[in-house]
Short mmCIF file of C-alpha atoms in Angstrom, two decimals:
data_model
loop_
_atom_site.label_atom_id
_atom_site.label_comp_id
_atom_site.label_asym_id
_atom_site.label_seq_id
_atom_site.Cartn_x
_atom_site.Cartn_y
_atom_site.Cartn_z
CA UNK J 5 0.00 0.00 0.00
CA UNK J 6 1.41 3.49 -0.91
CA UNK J 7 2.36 5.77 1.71
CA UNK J 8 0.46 8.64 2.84
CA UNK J 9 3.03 10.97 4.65
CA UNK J 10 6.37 12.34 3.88
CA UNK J 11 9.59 11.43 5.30
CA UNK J 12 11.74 14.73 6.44
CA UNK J 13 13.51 14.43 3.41
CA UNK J 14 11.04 14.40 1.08
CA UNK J 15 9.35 17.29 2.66
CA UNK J 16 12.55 19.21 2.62
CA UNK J 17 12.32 18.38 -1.73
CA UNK J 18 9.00 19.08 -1.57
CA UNK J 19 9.31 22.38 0.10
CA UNK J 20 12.60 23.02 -1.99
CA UNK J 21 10.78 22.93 -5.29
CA UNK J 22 8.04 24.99 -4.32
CA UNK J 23 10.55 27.72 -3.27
CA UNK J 24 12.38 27.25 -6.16
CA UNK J 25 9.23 27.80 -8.22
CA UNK J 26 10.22 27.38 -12.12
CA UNK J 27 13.63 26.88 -11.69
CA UNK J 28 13.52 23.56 -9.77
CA UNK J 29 15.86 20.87 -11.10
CA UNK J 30 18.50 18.99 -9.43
CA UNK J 31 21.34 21.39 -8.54
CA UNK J 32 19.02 23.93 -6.77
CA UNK J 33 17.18 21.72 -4.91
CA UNK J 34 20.21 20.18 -3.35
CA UNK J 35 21.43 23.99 -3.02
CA UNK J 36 18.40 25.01 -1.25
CA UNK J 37 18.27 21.72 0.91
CA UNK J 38 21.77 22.17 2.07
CA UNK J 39 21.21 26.27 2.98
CA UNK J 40 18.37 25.95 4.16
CA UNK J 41 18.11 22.81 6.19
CA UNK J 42 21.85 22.91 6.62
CA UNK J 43 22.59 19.23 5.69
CA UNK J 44 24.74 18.29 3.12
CA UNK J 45 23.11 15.75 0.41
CA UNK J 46 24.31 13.95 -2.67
CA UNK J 47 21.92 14.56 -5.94
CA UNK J 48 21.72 10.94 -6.27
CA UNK J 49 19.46 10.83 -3.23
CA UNK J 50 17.59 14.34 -4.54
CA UNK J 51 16.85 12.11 -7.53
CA UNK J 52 16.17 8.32 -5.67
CA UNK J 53 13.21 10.65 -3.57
CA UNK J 54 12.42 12.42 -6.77
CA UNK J 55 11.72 9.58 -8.68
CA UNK J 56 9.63 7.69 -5.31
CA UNK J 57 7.46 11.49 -5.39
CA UNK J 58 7.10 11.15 -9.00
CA UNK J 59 6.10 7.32 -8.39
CA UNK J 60 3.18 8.66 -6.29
CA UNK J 61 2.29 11.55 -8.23
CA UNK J 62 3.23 14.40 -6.09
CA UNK J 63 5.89 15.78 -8.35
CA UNK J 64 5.73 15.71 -12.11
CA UNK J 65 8.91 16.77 -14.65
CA UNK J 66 9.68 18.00 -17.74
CA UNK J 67 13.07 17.96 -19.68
CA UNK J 68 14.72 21.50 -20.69
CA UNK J 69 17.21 22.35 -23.35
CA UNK J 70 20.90 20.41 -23.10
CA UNK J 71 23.39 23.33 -22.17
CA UNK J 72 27.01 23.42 -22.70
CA UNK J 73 27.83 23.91 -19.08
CA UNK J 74 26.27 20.13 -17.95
CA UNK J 75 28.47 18.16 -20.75
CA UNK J 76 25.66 19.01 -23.47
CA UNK J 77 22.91 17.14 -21.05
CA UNK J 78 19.33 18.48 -20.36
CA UNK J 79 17.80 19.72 -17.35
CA UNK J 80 14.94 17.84 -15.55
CA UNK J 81 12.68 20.43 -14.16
CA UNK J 82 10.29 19.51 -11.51
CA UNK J 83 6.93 20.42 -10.15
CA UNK J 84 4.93 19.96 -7.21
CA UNK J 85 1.35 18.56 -8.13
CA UNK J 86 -1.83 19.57 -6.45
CA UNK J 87 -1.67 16.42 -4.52
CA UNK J 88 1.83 16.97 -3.54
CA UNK J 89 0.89 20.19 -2.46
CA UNK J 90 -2.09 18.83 -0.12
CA UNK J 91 -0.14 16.09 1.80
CA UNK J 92 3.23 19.03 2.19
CA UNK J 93 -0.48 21.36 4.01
CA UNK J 94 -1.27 18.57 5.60
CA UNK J 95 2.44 17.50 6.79
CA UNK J 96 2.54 21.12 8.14
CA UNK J 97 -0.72 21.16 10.09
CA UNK J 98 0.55 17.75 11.91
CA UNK J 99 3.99 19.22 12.67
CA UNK J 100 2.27 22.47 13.97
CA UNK J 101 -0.55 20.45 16.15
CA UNK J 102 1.90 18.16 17.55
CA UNK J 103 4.24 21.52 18.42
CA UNK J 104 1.66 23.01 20.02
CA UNK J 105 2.25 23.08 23.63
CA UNK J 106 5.86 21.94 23.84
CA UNK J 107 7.07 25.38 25.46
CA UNK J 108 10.32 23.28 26.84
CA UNK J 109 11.39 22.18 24.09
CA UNK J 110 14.28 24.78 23.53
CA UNK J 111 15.22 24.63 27.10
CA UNK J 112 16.28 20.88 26.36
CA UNK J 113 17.93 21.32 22.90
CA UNK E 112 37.18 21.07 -21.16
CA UNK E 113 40.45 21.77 -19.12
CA UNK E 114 40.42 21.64 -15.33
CA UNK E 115 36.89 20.04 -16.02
CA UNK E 116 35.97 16.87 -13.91
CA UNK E 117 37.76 13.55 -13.18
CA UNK E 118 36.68 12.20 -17.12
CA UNK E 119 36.93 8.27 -15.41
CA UNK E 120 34.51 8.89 -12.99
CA UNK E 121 31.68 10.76 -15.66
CA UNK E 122 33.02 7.61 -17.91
CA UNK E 123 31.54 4.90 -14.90
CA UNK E 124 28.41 6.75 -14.01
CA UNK E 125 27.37 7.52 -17.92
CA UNK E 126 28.63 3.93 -19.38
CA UNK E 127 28.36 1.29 -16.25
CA UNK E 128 25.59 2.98 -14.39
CA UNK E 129 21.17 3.77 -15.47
CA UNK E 130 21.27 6.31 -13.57
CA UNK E 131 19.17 9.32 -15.24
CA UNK E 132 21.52 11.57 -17.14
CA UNK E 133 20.63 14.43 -15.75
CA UNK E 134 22.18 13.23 -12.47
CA UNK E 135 25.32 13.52 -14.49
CA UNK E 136 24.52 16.69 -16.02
CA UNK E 137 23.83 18.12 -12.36
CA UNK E 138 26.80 16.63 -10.91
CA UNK E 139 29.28 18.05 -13.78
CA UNK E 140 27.20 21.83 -13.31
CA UNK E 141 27.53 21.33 -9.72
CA UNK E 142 31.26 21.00 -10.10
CA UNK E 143 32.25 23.83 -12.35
CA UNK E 144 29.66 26.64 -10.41
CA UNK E 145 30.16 25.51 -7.17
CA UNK E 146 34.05 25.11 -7.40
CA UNK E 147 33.86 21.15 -5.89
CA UNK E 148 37.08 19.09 -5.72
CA UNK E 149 37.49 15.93 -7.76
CA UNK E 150 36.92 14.11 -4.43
CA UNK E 151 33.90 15.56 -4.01
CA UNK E 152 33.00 14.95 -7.63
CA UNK E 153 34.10 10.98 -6.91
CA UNK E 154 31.91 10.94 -4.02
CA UNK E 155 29.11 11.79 -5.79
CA UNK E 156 29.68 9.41 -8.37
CA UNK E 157 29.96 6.37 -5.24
CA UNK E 158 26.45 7.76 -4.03
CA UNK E 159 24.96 7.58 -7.50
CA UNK E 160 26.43 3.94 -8.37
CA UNK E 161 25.09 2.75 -5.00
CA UNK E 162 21.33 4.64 -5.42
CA UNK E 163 21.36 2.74 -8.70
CA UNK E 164 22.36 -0.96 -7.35
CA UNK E 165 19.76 -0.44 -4.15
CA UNK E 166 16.87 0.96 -6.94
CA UNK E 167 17.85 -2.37 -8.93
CA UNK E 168 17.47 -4.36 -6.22
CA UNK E 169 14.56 -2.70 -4.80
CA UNK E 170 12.74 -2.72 -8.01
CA UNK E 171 13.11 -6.67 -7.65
CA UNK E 172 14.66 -8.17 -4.75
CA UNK E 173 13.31 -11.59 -5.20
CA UNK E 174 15.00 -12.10 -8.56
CA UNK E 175 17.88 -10.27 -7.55
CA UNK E 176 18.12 -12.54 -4.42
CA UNK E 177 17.93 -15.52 -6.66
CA UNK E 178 20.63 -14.18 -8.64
CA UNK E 179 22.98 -13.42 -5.93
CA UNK E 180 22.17 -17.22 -5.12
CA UNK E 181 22.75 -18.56 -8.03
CA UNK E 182 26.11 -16.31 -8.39
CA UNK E 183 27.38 -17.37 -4.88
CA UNK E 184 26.47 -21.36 -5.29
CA UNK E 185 28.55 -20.80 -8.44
CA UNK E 186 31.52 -19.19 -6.65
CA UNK E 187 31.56 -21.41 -3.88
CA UNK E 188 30.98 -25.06 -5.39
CA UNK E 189 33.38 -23.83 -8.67
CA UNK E 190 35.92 -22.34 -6.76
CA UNK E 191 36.03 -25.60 -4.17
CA UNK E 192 35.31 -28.33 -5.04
CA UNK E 193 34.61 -28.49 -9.32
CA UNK E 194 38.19 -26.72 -9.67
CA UNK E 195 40.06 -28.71 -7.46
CA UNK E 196 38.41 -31.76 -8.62
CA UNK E 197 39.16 -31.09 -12.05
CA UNK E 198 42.79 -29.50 -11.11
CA UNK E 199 43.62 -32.91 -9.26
CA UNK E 200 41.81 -35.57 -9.80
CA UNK E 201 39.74 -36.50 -7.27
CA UNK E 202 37.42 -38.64 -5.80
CA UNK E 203 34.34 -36.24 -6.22
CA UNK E 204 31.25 -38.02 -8.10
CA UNK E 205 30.60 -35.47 -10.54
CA UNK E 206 33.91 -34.77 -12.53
CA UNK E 207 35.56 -38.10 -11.39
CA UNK E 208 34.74 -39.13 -14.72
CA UNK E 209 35.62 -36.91 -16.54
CA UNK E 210 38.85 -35.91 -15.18
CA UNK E 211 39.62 -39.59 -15.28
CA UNK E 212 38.40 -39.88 -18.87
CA UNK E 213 40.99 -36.84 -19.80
CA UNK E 214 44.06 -37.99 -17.73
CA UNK E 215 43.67 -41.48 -19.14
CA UNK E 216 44.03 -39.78 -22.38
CA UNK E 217 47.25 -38.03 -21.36
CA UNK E 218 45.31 -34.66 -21.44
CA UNK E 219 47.02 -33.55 -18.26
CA UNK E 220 47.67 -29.96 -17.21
CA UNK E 221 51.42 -29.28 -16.34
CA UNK E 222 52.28 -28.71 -12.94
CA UNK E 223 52.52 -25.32 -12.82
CA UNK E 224 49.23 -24.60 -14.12
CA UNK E 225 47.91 -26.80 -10.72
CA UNK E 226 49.48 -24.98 -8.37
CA UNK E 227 49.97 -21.15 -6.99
CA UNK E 228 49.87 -18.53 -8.47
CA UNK E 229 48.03 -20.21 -11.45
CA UNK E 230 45.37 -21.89 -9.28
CA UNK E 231 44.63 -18.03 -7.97
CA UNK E 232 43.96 -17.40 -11.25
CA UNK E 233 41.40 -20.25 -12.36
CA UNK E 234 39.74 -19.53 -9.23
CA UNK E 235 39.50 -15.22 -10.70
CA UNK E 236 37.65 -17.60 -13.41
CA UNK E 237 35.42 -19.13 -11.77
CA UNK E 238 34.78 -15.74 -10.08
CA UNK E 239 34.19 -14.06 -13.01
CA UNK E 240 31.92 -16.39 -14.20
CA UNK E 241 29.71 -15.78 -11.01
CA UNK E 242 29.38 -11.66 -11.67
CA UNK E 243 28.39 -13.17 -15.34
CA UNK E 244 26.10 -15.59 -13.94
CA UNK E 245 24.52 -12.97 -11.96
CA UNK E 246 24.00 -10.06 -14.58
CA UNK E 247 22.78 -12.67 -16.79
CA UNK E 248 19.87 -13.79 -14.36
CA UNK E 249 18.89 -10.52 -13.06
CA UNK E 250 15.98 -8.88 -14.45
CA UNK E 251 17.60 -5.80 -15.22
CA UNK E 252 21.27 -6.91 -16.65
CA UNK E 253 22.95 -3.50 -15.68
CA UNK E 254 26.47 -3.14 -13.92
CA UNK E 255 24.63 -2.10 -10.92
CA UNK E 256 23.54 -4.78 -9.80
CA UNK E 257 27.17 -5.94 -10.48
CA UNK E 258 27.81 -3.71 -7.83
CA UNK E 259 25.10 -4.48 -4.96
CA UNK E 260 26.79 -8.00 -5.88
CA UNK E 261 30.24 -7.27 -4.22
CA UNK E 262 29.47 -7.05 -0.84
CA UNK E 263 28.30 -10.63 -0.76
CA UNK E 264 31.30 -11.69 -2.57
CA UNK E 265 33.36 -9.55 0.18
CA UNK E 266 31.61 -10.68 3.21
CA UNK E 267 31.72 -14.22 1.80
CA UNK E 268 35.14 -14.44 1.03
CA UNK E 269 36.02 -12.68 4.28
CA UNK E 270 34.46 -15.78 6.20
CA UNK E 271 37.18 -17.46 4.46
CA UNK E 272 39.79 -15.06 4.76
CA UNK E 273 38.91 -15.83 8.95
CA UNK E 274 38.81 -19.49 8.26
CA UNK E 275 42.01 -19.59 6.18
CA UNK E 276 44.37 -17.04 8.57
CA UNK E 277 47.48 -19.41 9.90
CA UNK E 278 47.24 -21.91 6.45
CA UNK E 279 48.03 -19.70 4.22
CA UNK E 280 49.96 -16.14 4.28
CA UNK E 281 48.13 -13.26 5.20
CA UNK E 282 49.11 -11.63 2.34
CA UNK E 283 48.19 -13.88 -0.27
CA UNK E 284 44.72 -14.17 1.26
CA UNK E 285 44.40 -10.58 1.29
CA UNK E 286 45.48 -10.42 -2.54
CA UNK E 287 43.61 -13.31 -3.89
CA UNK E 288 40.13 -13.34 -1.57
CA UNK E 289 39.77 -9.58 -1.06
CA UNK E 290 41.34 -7.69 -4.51
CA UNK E 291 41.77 -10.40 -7.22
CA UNK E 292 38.59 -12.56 -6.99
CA UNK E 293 36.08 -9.83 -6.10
CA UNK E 294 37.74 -7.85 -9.10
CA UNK E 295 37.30 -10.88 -11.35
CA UNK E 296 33.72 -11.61 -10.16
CA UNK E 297 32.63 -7.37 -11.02
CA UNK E 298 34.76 -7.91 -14.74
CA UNK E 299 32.88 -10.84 -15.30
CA UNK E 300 29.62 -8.93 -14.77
CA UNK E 301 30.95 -6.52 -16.63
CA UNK E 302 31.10 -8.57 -19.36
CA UNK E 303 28.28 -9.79 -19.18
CA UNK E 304 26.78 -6.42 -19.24
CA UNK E 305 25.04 -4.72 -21.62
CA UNK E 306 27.31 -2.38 -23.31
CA UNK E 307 24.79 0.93 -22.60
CA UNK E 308 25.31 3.66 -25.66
CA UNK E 309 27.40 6.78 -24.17
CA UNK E 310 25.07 9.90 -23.41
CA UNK E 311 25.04 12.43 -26.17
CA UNK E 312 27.44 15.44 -25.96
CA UNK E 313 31.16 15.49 -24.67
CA UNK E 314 32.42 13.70 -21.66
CA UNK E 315 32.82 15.90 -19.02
#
């Protein structure tokens, strides 16, 4: 049976590409992963969660024009789908409710 | 392109790898505008070969545990007991015969060709037949699964590498169980491979 949440670091993609708006493909998602969430990641594992969000229809892609700066090969651009969009609301509204309350939390980090 | 990246490792991930080639596009932008290192570059390149193998075997695992099965029965009864007992005839049932049949017919192998180093290599043979056997009976016959293959034939031939420490010298062990017969077993999956057309445009 297909999942119906997100791991951490699929939202992270998910939340990535949205930010990223028409300009999301491999490089600056990583980028924006990696400032933003301040982890360091290998684009093979952008793409193996890529292609399990594409497998479930929450991202979709489309191939740009080969430029000379990538060795002559294409950019994949991706885009969150409706659905995608829905379970990253609903991800957030389950984070929030379950922070609600936890006023100790930064006295223990 | 001078001072571009290291041209062996784009070769691997765009000839022995399926991964999507815009991964290697990414990597190659990634390492001109963000001013990586060649180890870095390498790195990636690891991380992409071993996304590939685990999506292979993901995609599949029963076959591909069948295969890495079939591959390690191979390796194991070849490399023990069908080589010897063809290398020395023995008293084993199934090549009795014939070993017996080609001795009485003076078809003998020399010596040499029985004993170290050349036994080593009959035994890379039989190796490399298992990484064929392997490619050959996965359901998708890429070099990845080549390489989700290795570990087994590491961790395997480490067992005996444990077994064998005081017999034989350390060094030799080392050499033939954990360089030359794991390197034989990926060439024969190599081999066995199919050759994948380069990506379009230059190398690096």
């Amino acid at each position: 049976m297909p999942r119906s949440t997100l791991t951490d670091f699929e939202l992270l993609i998910l939340l990535a590409i949205l930010r990223l708006d028409n300009e999301a493909y491999g490089v600056p998602i990583a980028d924006e992963i990696e400032r933003t969430g301040r982890r360091t990641v290998a684009i093979a594992a952008v793409y193996a969660s890529l292609e399990r969000l594409a497998a479930r229809g929450l991202v979709t892609s489309s191939l740009g024009d080969p430029t000379p700066e990538r060795g002559g090969r294409a950019k994949k651009f991706f885009t969150v789908t409706g659905k995608g969009a829905r379970l990253v609301r609903d991800t957030y509204e389950a984070l929030n409710a379950m922070w609600r309350g936890l006023s100790t939390v930064n006295g223990r980090a | 392109m001078t001072g571009g990246p290291p041209r062996f490792a784009t070769w691997i991930l765009t000839h022995w790898t399926s991964v999507d080639e815009c991964v290697a596009g990414d990597l190659v932008e990634q390492y001109h505008r963000g001013g990586r290192s060649s180890l870095w570059y390498w790195r990636q390149v690891c991380s992409a070969i071993a996304h590939d193998a685990i999506r292979d075997v993901d995609a599949h695992p029963v076959r591909a545990a069948l295969s890495f099965g079939v591959g390690l029965v191979v390796m194991w009864w070849g490399a023990n007991y069908i080589l010897y007992s063809l290398l020395n005839l023995p008293e084993w049932l199934f090549v009795t015969g014939l070993t017996k049949g080609l001795y009485a017919r003076g078809l003998t192998l020399p010596q040499p060709l029985r004993e170290f180093p050349m036994l080593a290599g009959w035994k890379a043979l039989v190796y490399a037949v298992s990484g064929w056997v392997v490619v050959r009976t996965a359901s998708t016959p890429g070099t990845s699964i080549v390489f989700a293959y290795l570990p087994f034939v590491l961790g395997f031939n480490a067992i005996t590498f444990v077994n064998s420490v005081g017999r034989y010298p350390i060094a030799q062990l080392t050499i033939d169980l954990l360089i030359l017969y794991p390197l034989a077993a990926f060439a024969g999956g190599l081999v066995a491979s199919r050759a994948r057309r380069p990506i379009r445009g230059v190398e690096s």
